[in-house]
């Protein structure tokens, strides 16, 4: 997958880059903390095992981190499902950076990457407690679809044709 820079300006004082394996501790801590905040259970040996080695797990996709003062404050990923469809994965942001347009920025960056690589549809799964994320996806034009449970803790599924 060809990774392109975002055409939009990231919210002030934040930077972004591709995640690397040495980010593991910060990334796992961030994702697990946010899951627990919403009453969801981390699965380090299951659905969250991709965080143990993001360079390998996302070799055919993209895993990005957003930093503030050299600390990972958000994650976002894109994983091909087939040659026409990609999935948004692991999109999480710490409370300190929420409400500043970062979620919209991350989704838009992933959409730009997907379009640039010729994908025609973006899918995602999420969980009902993540009401802010669900609202964002709906505002951005994602359409809820019949749920196909790939991720045990998720109970909602959305897509967007691009």
CSV table of C-alpha atoms in Angstrom, one decimal:
chain,number,residue,atom,x,y,z
A,1,UNK,CA,0.0,0.0,0.0
A,2,UNK,CA,1.3,3.4,-0.9
A,3,UNK,CA,1.1,5.8,2.1
A,4,UNK,CA,0.5,9.5,1.3
A,5,UNK,CA,0.7,12.5,3.6
A,6,UNK,CA,-2.6,14.0,4.7
A,7,UNK,CA,-3.8,16.9,2.6
A,8,UNK,CA,-5.4,18.4,5.7
A,9,UNK,CA,-3.8,20.2,8.6
A,10,UNK,CA,-3.6,18.1,11.7
A,11,UNK,CA,-4.9,19.8,14.9
A,12,UNK,CA,-2.5,22.2,16.5
A,13,UNK,CA,0.6,20.8,18.4
A,14,UNK,CA,0.0,17.3,17.1
A,15,UNK,CA,2.2,15.3,14.7
A,16,UNK,CA,1.6,12.0,13.0
A,17,UNK,CA,3.7,9.3,11.5
A,18,UNK,CA,3.6,5.6,10.7
A,19,UNK,CA,3.7,3.4,13.8
A,20,UNK,CA,6.7,1.2,14.4
A,21,UNK,CA,7.3,-1.9,16.6
A,22,UNK,CA,9.1,0.1,19.3
A,23,UNK,CA,5.9,2.1,19.9
A,24,UNK,CA,4.4,-1.1,21.2
A,25,UNK,CA,4.3,-0.2,24.9
A,26,UNK,CA,2.7,3.2,24.4
A,27,UNK,CA,0.2,1.9,21.8
A,28,UNK,CA,-0.9,-1.1,23.8
A,29,UNK,CA,-1.3,1.1,26.9
A,30,UNK,CA,-3.3,3.7,25.0
A,31,UNK,CA,-5.7,1.2,23.4
A,32,UNK,CA,-6.2,-0.9,26.5
A,33,UNK,CA,-6.8,2.3,28.6
A,34,UNK,CA,-9.5,3.5,26.2
A,35,UNK,CA,-11.2,0.2,25.9
A,36,UNK,CA,-11.4,-0.1,29.7
A,37,UNK,CA,-12.7,3.5,29.8
A,38,UNK,CA,-15.7,2.4,27.8
A,39,UNK,CA,-16.2,-0.9,29.6
A,40,UNK,CA,-14.7,-3.0,26.8
A,41,UNK,CA,-12.2,-5.8,27.4
A,42,UNK,CA,-8.8,-5.7,25.8
A,43,UNK,CA,-7.8,-9.0,24.1
A,44,UNK,CA,-3.9,-8.9,23.9
A,45,UNK,CA,-3.8,-12.5,22.6
A,46,UNK,CA,-6.8,-12.1,20.4
A,47,UNK,CA,-8.2,-9.2,18.4
A,48,UNK,CA,-5.6,-6.8,19.8
A,49,UNK,CA,-2.6,-9.0,19.1
A,50,UNK,CA,-1.9,-6.9,16.0
A,51,UNK,CA,-0.5,-4.2,18.3
A,52,UNK,CA,2.4,-6.5,19.4
A,53,UNK,CA,4.2,-5.9,16.1
A,54,UNK,CA,2.4,-3.2,14.0
A,55,UNK,CA,5.0,-3.2,11.3
A,56,UNK,CA,4.3,-6.9,10.6
A,57,UNK,CA,0.6,-6.8,11.3
A,58,UNK,CA,0.0,-3.8,9.0
A,59,UNK,CA,2.6,-4.6,6.4
A,60,UNK,CA,-0.1,-4.5,3.6
A,61,UNK,CA,-1.9,-1.6,5.2
A,62,UNK,CA,-1.1,1.4,7.4
A,63,UNK,CA,-0.9,1.9,11.1
A,64,UNK,CA,-0.5,5.5,12.2
A,65,UNK,CA,0.2,7.2,15.5
A,66,UNK,CA,-0.5,10.7,16.5
A,67,UNK,CA,1.9,12.3,19.0
A,68,UNK,CA,1.9,15.2,21.4
A,69,UNK,CA,5.3,16.1,23.1
A,70,UNK,CA,6.7,12.7,21.9
A,71,UNK,CA,4.0,10.7,23.5
A,72,UNK,CA,1.5,8.6,21.5
A,73,UNK,CA,-2.0,10.2,22.1
A,74,UNK,CA,-3.9,8.5,19.3
A,75,UNK,CA,-3.8,5.5,16.9
A,76,UNK,CA,-5.5,4.7,13.6
A,77,UNK,CA,-5.1,2.0,11.1
A,78,UNK,CA,-6.2,0.7,7.7
A,79,UNK,CA,-6.2,-3.0,6.7
A,80,UNK,CA,-7.0,-4.4,3.3
A,81,UNK,CA,-9.8,-7.0,3.3
A,82,UNK,CA,-9.6,-7.6,-0.4
A,83,UNK,CA,-8.5,-5.7,-3.5
A,84,UNK,CA,-11.5,-3.4,-3.4
A,85,UNK,CA,-12.3,-3.0,0.4
A,86,UNK,CA,-10.2,-1.8,3.3
A,87,UNK,CA,-11.1,-1.7,7.0
A,88,UNK,CA,-10.5,1.1,9.5
A,89,UNK,CA,-9.0,-0.4,12.6
A,90,UNK,CA,-7.7,0.6,16.0
A,91,UNK,CA,-8.9,4.2,15.9
A,92,UNK,CA,-8.5,5.5,19.4
A,93,UNK,CA,-7.6,8.9,21.0
A,94,UNK,CA,-6.9,9.9,24.6
A,95,UNK,CA,-9.4,12.2,26.3
A,96,UNK,CA,-6.9,15.0,26.3
A,97,UNK,CA,-7.0,15.3,22.5
A,98,UNK,CA,-10.6,14.6,21.9
A,99,UNK,CA,-13.0,17.3,20.7
A,100,UNK,CA,-10.4,19.0,18.6
A,101,UNK,CA,-11.2,17.5,15.2
A,102,UNK,CA,-8.5,14.8,15.4
A,103,UNK,CA,-11.0,11.9,14.8
A,104,UNK,CA,-12.2,13.6,11.6
A,105,UNK,CA,-8.6,14.2,10.6
A,106,UNK,CA,-7.7,10.6,11.1
A,107,UNK,CA,-10.6,9.2,9.2
A,108,UNK,CA,-10.0,11.7,6.3
A,109,UNK,CA,-6.3,10.6,6.2
A,110,UNK,CA,-7.3,7.0,6.0
A,111,UNK,CA,-9.8,7.8,3.3
A,112,UNK,CA,-7.1,9.6,1.3
A,113,UNK,CA,-4.8,6.6,1.6
A,114,UNK,CA,-7.6,4.2,0.5
A,115,UNK,CA,-8.6,6.3,-2.5
A,116,UNK,CA,-5.0,6.8,-3.6
A,117,UNK,CA,-4.5,3.0,-3.5
A,118,UNK,CA,-7.6,2.3,-5.6
A,119,UNK,CA,-9.9,0.9,-3.0
A,120,UNK,CA,-13.6,1.4,-3.6
A,121,UNK,CA,-15.1,0.9,-0.1
A,122,UNK,CA,-14.1,1.4,3.5
A,123,UNK,CA,-15.6,-0.6,6.3
A,124,UNK,CA,-15.3,-0.5,10.1
A,125,UNK,CA,-16.6,-2.3,13.1
A,126,UNK,CA,-17.2,-0.6,16.5
A,127,UNK,CA,-19.0,-1.1,19.8
A,128,UNK,CA,-22.1,0.7,21.0
A,129,UNK,CA,-20.4,2.3,24.0
A,130,UNK,CA,-18.2,4.3,21.6
A,131,UNK,CA,-21.0,6.8,21.0
A,132,UNK,CA,-18.7,9.7,20.0
A,133,UNK,CA,-17.0,7.5,17.4
A,134,UNK,CA,-20.3,6.3,16.0
A,135,UNK,CA,-21.5,9.9,15.8
A,136,UNK,CA,-18.4,10.9,13.9
A,137,UNK,CA,-18.7,8.0,11.4
A,138,UNK,CA,-22.3,8.9,10.7
A,139,UNK,CA,-21.6,12.6,10.3
A,140,UNK,CA,-18.9,11.7,7.8
A,141,UNK,CA,-21.3,9.7,5.7
A,142,UNK,CA,-20.6,6.1,6.9
A,143,UNK,CA,-23.7,3.9,6.5
A,144,UNK,CA,-24.6,1.3,9.1
A,145,UNK,CA,-24.9,-2.2,7.6
A,146,UNK,CA,-26.0,-5.6,8.8
A,147,UNK,CA,-23.6,-6.6,11.4
A,148,UNK,CA,-21.0,-9.3,10.4
A,149,UNK,CA,-19.2,-10.1,13.6
A,150,UNK,CA,-15.5,-10.3,12.9
A,151,UNK,CA,-14.4,-8.7,16.2
A,152,UNK,CA,-16.0,-10.2,19.3
A,153,UNK,CA,-16.4,-6.9,21.3
A,154,UNK,CA,-18.0,-5.1,18.3
A,155,UNK,CA,-21.7,-5.0,17.7
A,156,UNK,CA,-22.0,-2.3,14.9
A,157,UNK,CA,-20.6,-2.2,11.4
A,158,UNK,CA,-20.4,0.7,8.9
A,159,UNK,CA,-19.2,1.2,5.4
A,160,UNK,CA,-18.6,4.0,2.9
A,161,UNK,CA,-18.2,3.8,-0.8
A,162,UNK,CA,-15.3,6.0,-2.0
